[in-house]
Coordinates of N, CA, C and O in Angstrom, one line a residue:
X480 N 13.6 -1.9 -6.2 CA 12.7 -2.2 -7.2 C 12.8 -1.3 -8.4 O 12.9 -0.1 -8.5
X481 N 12.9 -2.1 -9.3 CA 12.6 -1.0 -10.9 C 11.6 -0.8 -10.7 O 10.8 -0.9 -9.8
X482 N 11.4 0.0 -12.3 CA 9.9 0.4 -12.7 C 8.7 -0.6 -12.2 O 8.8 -1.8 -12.1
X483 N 7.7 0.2 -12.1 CA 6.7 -1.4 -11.5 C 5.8 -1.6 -12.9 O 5.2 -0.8 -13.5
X484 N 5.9 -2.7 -13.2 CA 5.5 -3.3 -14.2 C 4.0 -4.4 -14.0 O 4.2 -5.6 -13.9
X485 N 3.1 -4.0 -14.1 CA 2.2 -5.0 -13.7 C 2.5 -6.7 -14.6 O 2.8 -7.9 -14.2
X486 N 2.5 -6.2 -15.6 CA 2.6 -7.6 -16.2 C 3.3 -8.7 -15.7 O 3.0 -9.9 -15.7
X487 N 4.8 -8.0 -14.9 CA 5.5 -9.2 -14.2 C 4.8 -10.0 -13.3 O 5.4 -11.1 -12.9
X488 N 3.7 -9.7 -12.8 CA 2.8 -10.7 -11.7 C 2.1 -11.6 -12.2 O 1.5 -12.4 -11.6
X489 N 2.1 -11.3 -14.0 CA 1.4 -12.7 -14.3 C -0.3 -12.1 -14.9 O -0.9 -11.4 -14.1
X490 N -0.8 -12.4 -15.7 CA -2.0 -12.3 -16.7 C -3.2 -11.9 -16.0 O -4.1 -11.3 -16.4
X491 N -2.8 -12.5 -14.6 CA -4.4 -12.7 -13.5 C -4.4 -11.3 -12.8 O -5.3 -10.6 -12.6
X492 N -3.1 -11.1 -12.3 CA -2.9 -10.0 -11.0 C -2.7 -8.8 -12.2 O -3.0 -7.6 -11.9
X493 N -2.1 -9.2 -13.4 CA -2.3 -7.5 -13.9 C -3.5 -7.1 -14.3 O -3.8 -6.0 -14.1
X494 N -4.4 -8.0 -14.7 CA -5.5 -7.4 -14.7 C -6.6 -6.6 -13.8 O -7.5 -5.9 -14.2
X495 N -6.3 -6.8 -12.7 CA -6.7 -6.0 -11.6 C -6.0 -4.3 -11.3 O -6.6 -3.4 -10.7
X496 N -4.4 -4.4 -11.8 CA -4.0 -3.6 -11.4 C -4.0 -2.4 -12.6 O -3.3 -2.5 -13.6
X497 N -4.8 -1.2 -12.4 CA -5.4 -0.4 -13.6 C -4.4 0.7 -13.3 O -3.6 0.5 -12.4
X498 N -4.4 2.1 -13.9 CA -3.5 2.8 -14.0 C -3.8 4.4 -13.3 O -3.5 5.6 -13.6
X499 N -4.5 4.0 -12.4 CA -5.4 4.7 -10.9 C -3.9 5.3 -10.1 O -2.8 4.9 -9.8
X500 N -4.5 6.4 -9.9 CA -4.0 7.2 -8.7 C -4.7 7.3 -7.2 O -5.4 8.3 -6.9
X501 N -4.6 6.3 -6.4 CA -5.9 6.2 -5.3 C -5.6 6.8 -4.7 O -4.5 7.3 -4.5
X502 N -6.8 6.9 -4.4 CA -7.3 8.7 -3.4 C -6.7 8.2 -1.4 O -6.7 7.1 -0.8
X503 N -6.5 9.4 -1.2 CA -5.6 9.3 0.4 C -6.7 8.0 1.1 O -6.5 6.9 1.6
X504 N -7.7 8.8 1.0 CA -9.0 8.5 2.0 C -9.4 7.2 1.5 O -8.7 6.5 0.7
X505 N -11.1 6.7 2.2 CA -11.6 5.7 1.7 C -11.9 5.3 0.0 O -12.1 4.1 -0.4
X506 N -12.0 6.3 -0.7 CA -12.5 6.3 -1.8 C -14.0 5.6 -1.9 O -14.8 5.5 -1.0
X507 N -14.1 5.1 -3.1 CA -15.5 4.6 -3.4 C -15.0 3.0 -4.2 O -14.2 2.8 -5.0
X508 N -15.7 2.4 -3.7 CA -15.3 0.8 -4.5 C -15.4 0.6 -6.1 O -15.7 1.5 -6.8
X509 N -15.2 0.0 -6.3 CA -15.1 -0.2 -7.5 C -15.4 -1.4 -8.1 O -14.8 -2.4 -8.5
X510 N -17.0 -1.0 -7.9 CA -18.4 -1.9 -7.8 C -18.0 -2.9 -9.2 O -18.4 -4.1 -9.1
X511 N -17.5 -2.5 -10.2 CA -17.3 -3.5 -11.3 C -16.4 -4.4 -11.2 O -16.5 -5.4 -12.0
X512 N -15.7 -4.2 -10.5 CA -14.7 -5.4 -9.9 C -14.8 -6.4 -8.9 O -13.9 -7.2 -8.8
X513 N -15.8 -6.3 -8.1 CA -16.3 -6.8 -6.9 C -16.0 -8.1 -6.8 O -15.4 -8.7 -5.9
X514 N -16.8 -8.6 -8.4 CA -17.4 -10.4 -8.3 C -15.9 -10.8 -9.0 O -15.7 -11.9 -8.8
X515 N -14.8 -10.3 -9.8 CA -13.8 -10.9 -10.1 C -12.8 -11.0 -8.9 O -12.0 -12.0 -8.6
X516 N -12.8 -9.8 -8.1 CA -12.1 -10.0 -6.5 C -12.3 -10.8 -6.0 O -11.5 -11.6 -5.5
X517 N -13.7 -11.0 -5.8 CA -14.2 -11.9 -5.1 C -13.8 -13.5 -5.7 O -13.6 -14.4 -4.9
X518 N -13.8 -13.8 -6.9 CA -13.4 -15.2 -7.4 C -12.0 -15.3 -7.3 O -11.5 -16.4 -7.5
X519 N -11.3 -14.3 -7.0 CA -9.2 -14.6 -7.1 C -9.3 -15.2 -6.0 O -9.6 -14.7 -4.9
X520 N -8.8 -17.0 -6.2 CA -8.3 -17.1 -5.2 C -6.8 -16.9 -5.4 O -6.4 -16.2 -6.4
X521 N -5.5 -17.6 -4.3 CA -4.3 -17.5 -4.6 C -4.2 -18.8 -5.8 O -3.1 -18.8 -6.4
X522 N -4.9 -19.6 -6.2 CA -4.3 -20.4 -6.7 C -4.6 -20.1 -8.4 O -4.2 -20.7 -9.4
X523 N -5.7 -18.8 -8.3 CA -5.5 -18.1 -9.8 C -4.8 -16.8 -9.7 O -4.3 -16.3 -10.8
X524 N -4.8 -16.2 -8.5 CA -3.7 -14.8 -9.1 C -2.4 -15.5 -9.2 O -1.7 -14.9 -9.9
X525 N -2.0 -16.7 -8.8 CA -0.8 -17.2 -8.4 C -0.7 -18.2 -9.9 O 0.3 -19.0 -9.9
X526 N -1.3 -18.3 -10.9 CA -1.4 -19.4 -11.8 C -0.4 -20.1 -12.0 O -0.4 -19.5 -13.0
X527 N 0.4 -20.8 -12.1 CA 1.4 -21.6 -12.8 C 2.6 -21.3 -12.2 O 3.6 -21.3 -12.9
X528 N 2.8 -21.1 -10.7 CA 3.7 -20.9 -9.2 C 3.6 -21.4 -8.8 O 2.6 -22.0 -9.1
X529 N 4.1 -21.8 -7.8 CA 4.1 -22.6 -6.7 C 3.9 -21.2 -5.8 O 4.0 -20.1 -6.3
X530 N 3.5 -21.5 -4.6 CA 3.3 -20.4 -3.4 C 4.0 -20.9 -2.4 O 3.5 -22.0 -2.0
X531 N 5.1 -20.5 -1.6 CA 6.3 -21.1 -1.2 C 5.5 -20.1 0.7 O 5.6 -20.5 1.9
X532 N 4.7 -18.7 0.4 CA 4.6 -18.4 1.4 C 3.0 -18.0 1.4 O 2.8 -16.9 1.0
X533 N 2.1 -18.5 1.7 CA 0.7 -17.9 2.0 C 0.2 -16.9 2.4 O -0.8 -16.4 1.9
X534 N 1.1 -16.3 3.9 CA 0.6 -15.4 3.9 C 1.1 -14.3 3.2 O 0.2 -13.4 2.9
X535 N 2.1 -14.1 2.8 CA 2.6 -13.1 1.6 C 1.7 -13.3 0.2 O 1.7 -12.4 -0.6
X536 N 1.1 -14.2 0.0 CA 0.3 -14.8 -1.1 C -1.2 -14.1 -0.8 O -1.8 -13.6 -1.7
X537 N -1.7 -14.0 0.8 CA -2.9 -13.3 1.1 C -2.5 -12.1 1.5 O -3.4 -11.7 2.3
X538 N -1.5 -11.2 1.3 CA -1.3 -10.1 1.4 C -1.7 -9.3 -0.3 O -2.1 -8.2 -0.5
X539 N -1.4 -10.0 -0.9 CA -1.3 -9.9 -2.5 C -2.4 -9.3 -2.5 O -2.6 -8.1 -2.6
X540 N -3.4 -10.5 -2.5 CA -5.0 -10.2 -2.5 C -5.4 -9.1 -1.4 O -6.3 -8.3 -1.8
X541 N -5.2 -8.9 -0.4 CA -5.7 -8.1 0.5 C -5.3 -6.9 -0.7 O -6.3 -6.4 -1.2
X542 N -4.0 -6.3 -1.1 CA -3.7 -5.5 -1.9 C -4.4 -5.2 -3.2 O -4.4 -4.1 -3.8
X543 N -4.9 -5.8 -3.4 CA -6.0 -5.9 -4.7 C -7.5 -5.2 -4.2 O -8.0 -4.2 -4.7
X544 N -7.9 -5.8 -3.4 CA -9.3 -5.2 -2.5 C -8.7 -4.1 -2.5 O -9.4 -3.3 -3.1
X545 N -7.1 -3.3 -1.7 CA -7.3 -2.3 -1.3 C -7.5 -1.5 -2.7 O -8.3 -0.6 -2.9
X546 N -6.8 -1.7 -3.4 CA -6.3 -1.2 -4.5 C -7.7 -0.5 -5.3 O -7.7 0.6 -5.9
X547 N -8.4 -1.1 -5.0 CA -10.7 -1.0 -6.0 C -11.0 -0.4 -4.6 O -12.2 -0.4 -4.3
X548 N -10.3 0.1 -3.9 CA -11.5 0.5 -2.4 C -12.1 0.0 -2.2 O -13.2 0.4 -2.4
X549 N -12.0 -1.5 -1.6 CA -13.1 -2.4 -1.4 C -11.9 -2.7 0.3 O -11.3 -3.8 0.5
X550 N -12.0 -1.3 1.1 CA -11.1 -1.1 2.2 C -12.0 -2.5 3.6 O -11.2 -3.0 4.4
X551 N -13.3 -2.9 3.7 CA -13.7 -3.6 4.4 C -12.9 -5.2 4.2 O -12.5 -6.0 5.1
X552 N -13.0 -5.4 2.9 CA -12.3 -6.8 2.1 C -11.4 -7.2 2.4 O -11.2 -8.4 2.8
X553 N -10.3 -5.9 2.4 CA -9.2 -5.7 2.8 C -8.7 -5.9 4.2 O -7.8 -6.6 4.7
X554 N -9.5 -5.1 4.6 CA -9.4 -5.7 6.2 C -9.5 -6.7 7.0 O -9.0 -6.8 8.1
X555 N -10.3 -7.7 6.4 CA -10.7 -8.8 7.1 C -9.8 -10.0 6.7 O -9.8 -11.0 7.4
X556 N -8.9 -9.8 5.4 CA -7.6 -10.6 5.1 C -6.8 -9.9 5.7 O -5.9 -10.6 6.2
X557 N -6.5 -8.9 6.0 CA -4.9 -8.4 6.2 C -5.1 -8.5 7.8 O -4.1 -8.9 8.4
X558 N -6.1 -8.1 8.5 CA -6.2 -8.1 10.0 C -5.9 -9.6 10.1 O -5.6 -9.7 11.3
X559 N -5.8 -10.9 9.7 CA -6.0 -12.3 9.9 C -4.6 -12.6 9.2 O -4.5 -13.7 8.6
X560 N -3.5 -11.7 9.3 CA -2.4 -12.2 8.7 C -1.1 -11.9 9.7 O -0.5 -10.9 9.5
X561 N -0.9 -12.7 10.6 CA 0.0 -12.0 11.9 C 1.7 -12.0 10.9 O 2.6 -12.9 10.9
X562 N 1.7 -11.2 10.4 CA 3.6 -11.2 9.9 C 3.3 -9.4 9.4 O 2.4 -8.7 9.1
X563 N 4.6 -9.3 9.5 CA 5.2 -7.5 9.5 C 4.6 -7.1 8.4 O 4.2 -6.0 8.4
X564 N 4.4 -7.9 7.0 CA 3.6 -7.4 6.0 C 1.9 -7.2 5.9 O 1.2 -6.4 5.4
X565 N 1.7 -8.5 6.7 CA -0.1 -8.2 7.1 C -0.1 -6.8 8.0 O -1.0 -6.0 7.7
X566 N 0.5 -6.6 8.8 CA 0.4 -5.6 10.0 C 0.6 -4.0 8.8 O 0.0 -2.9 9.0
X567 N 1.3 -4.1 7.9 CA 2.0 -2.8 6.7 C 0.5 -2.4 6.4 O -0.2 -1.4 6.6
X568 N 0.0 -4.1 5.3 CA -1.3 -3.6 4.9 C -2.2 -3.2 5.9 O -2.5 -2.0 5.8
X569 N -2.7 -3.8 6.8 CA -3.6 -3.5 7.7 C -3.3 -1.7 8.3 O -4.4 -1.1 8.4
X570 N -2.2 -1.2 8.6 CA -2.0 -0.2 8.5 C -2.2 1.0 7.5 O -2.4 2.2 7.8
X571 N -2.0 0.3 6.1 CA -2.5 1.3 5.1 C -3.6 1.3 5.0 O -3.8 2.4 4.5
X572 N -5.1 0.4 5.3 CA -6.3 0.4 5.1 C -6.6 1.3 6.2 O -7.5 2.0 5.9
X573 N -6.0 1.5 7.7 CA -6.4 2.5 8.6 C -6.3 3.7 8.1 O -7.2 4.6 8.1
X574 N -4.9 3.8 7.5 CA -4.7 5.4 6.9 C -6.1 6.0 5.7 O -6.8 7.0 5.5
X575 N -6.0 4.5 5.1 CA -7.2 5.5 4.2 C -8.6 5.5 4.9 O -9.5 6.1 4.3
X576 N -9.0 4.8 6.2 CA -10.3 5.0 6.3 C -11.0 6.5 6.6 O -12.2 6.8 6.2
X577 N -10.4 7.4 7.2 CA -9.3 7.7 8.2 C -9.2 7.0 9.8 O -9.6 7.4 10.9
X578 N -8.6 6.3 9.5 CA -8.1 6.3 11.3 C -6.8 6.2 11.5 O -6.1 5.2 11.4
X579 N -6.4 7.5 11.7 CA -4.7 7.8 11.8 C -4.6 7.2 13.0 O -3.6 6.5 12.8
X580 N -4.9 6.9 14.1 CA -4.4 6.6 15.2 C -3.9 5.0 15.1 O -2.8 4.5 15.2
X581 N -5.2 4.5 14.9 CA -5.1 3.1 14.2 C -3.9 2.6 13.7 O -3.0 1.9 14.1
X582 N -4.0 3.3 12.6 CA -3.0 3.5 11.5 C -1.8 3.4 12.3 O -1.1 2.3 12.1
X583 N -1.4 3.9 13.0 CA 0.2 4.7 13.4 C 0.1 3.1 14.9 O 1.1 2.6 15.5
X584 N -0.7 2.8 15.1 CA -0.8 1.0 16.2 C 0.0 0.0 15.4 O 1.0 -0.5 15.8
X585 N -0.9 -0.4 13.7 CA -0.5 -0.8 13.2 C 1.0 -1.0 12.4 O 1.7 -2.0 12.1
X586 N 1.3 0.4 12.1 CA 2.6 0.5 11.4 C 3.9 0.3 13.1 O 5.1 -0.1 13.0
X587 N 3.3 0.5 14.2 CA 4.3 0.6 15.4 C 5.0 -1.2 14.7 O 6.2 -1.5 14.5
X588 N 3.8 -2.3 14.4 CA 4.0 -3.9 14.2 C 5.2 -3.5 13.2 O 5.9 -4.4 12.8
X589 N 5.4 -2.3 12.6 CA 6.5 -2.6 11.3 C 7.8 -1.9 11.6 O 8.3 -1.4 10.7
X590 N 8.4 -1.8 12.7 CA 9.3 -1.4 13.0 C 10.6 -1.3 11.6 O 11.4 -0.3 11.5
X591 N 10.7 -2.6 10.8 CA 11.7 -2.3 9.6 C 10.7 -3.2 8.5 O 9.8 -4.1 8.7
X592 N 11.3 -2.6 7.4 CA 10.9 -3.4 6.6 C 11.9 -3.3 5.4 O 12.8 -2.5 5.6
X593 N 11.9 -4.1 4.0 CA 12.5 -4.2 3.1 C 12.4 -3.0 2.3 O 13.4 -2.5 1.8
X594 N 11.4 -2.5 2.2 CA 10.6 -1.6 1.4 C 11.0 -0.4 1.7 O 11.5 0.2 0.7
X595 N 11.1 0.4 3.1 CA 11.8 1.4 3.5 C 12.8 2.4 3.3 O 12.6 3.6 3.5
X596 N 14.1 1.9 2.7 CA 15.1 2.5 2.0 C 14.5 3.0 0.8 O 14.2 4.2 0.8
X597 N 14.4 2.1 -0.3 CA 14.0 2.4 -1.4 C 12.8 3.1 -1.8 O 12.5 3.9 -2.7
X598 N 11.9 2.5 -0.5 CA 10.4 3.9 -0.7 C 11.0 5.3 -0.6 O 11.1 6.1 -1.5
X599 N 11.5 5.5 0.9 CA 12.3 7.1 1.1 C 13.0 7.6 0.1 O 12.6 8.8 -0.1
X600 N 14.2 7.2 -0.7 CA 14.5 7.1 -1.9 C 13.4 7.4 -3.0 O 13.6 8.4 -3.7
X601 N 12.4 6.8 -3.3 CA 11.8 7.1 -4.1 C 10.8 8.4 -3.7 O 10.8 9.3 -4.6
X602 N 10.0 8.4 -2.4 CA 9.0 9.3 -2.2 C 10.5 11.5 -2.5 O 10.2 12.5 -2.9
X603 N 11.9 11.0 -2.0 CA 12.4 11.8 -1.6 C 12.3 12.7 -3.3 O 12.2 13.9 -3.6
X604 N 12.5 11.4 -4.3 CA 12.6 12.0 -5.7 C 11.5 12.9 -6.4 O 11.5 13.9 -7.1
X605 N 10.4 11.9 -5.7 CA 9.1 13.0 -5.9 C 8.2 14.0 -5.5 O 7.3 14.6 -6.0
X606 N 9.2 14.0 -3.6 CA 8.9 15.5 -3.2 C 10.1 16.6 -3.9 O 10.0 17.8 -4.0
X607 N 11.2 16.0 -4.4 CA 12.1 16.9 -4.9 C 11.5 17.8 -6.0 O 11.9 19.0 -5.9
X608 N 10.6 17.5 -6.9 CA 9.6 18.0 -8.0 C 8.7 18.5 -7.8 O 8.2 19.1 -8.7
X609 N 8.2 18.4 -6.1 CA 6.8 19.5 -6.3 C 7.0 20.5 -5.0 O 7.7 20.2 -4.1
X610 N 6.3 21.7 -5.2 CA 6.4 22.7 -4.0 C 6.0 22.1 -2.7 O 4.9 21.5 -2.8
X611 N 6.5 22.2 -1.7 CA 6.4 21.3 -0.3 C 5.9 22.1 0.5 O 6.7 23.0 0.5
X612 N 5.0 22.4 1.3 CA 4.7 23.0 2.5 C 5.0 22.1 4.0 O 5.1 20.8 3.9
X613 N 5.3 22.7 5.3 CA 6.0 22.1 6.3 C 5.5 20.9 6.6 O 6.5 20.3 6.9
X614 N 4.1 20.0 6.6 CA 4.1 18.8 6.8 C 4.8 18.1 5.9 O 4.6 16.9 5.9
X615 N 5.5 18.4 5.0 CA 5.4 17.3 3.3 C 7.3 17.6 3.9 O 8.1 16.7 3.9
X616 N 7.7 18.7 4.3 CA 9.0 18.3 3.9 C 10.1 17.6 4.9 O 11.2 18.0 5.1
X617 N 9.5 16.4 5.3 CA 10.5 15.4 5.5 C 10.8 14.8 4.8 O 11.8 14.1 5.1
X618 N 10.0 14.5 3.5 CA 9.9 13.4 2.8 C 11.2 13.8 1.8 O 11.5 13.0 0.9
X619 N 12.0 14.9 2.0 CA 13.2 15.3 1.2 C 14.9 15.0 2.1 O 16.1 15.0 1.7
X620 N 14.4 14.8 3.4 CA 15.7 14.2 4.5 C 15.5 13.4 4.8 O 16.2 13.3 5.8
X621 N 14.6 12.1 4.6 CA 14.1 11.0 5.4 C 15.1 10.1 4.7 O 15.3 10.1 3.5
X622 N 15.9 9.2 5.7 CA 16.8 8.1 4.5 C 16.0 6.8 5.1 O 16.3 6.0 4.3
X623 N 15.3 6.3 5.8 CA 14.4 5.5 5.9 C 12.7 6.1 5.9 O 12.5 7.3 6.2
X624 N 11.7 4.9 5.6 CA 10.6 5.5 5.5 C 10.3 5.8 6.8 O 10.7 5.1 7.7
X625 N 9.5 7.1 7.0 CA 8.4 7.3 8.0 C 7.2 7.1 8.2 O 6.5 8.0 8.5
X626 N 6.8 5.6 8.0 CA 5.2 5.8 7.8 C 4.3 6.7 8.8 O 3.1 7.0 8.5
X627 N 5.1 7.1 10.4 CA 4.6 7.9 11.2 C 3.9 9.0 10.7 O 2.7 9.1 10.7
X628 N 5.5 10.2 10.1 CA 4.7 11.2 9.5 C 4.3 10.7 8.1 O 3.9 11.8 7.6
X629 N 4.2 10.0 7.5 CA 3.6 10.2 6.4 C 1.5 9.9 6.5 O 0.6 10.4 5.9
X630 N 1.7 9.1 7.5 CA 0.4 9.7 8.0 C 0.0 10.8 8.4 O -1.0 11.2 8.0
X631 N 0.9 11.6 9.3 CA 0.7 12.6 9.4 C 0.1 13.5 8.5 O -0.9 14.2 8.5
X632 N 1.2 13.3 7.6 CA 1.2 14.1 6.0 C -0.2 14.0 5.7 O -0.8 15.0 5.5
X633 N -0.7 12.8 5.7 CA -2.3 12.6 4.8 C -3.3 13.2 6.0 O -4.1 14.0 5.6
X634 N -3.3 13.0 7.2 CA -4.0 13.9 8.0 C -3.9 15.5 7.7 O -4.9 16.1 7.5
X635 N -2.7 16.0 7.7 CA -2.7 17.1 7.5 C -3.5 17.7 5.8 O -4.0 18.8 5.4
X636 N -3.2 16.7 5.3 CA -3.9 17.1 3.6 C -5.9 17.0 4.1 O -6.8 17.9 4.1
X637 N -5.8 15.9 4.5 CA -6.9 15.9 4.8 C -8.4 16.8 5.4 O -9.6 16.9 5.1
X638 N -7.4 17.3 6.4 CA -8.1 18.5 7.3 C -7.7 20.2 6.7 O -8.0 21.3 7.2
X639 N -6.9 19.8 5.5 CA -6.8 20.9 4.6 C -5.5 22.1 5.2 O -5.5 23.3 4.9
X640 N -4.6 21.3 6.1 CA -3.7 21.9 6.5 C -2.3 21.6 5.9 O -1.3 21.9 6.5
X641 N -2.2 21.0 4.7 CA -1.4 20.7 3.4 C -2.1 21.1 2.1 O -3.3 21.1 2.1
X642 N -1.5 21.5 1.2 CA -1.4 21.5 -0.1 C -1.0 20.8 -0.9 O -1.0 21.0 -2.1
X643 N -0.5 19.3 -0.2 CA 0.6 18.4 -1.2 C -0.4 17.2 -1.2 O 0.1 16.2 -0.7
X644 N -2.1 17.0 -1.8 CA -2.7 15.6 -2.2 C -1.7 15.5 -3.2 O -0.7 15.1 -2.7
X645 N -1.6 15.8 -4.5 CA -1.1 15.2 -5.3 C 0.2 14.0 -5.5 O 0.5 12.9 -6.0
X646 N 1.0 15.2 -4.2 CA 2.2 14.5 -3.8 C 2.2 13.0 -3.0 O 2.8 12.0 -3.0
X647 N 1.2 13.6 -2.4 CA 1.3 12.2 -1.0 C 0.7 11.3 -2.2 O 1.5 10.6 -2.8
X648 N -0.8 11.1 -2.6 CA -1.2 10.3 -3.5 C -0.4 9.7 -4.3 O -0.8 8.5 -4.5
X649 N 0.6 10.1 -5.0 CA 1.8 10.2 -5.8 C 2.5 8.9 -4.8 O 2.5 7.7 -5.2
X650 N 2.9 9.2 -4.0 CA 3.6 8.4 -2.8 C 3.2 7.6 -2.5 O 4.0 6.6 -2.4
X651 N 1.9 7.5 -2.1 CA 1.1 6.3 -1.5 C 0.9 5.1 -2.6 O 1.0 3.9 -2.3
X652 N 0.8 5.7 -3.6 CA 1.3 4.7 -5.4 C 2.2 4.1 -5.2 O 2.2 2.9 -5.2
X653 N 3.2 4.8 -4.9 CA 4.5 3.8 -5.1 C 5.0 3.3 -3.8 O 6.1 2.9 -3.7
X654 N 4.2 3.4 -2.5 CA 4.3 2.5 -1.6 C 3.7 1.5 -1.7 O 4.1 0.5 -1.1
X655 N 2.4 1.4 -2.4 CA 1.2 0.0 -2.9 C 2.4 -0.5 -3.6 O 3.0 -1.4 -2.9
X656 N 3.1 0.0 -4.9 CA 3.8 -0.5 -5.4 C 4.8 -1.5 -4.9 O 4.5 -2.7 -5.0
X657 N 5.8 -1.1 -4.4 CA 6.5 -1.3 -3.7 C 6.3 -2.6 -2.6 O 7.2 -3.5 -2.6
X658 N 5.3 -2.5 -1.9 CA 4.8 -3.4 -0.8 C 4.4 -4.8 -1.6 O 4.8 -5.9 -1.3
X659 N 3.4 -4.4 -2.6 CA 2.8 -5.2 -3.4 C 4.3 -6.2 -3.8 O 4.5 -7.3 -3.4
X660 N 5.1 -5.2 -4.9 CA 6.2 -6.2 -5.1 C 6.9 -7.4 -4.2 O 7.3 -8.5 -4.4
X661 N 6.7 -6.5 -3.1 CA 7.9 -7.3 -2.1 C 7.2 -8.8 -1.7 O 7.6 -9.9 -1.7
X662 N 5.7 -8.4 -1.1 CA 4.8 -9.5 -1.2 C 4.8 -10.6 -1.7 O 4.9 -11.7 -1.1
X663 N 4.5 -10.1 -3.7 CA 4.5 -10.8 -4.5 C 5.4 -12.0 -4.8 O 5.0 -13.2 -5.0
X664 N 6.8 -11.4 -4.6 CA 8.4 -11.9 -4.4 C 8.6 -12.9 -3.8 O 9.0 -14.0 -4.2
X665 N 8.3 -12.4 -2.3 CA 8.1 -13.5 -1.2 C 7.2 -14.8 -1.0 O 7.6 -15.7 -0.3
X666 N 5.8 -14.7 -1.9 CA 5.1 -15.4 -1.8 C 5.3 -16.6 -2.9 O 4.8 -17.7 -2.9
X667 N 6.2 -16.1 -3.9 CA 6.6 -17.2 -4.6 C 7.8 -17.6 -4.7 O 8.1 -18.3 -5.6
X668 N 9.1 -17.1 -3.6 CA 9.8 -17.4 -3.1 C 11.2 -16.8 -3.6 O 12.2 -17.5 -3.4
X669 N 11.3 -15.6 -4.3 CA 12.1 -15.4 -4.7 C 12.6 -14.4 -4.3 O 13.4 -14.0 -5.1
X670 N 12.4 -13.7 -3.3 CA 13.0 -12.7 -2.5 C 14.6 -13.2 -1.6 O 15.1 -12.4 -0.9

């Protein structure tokens, strides 16, 4: 993936996607957004596409909920999506509730993904730039993703046994990113 570009998704979906760094955890919703989430269906984030795959199409939106912390929304689309990408998302809404255990059930459903190389790749470039303490530094030898430890990672930030929010947050960006794209891709057939 290049640079992530909202606009390439089209007028409807960039609009939702603001220039936020979301927080590891649940965060807080993002109550002004509620009633326009709530009106996207796929056949307006998708405007003037065809949608060649649905459930990659309701992954999109699950990603949008997650995106405003509206982590319940989220869940009730991505838990109702049986493919290796519903199982990704559903996995990242565990990580942020916290429920690492959860979390690490659902990511077991992702054994590979597209996304993987190029996340590790990318997360590796942006632990290269900041000071690493022992949970954070795999993220500098990993040639596929770990979502194992990188939960870890947010557990350990969490319970204040890391120093690296900025980093993982940093990360967790460009895995929405990333996932989001591939989704996106897929859902309108061009992957």
């Amino acid at each position: 993936m290049t640079a992530f570009e909202k606009t390439a998704y089209g007028p409807e979906i960039a609009a939702f996607i603001t220039d936020r760094l979301p927080v590891l955890g649940p965060g807080t919703p993002n109550e002004s957004m509620r009633s326009q989430l709530a009106a996207l269906t796929m056949e307006k984030a998708f405007a003037g596409r065809s949608i060649a795959d649905r459930d990659a199409g309701r992954c999109c939106l699950s990603a949008l909920w997650l995106w405003h912390d509206f982590l319940d929304e989220s869940h009730r689309i991505s838990q109702e999506i049986e493919s290796v990408d519903g199982s990704y998302w559903h996995g990242i809404m565990h990580r942020r509730e916290p429920d690492y255990g959860n979390a690490k059930y659902w990511f077991r459903r992702v054994p590979r993904h597209a996304i993987f190389e190029p996340l590790a790749s990318a997360a590796r470039e942006q632990a290269m730039k900041a000071p690493l303490d022992e949970p954070a530094k795999f993220l500098t030898t990993q040639k596929s993703w770990d979502a194992f430890r990188f939960v870890d990672l947010c557990e350990a930030v969490a319970r204040g046994h890391s120093r690296c929010e900025q980093l993982a947050r940093e990360i967790a960006r460009i895995e929405w990113q990333h996932l989001f794209d591939h989704c996106y891709r897929q859902a309108i057939g061009t992957l």
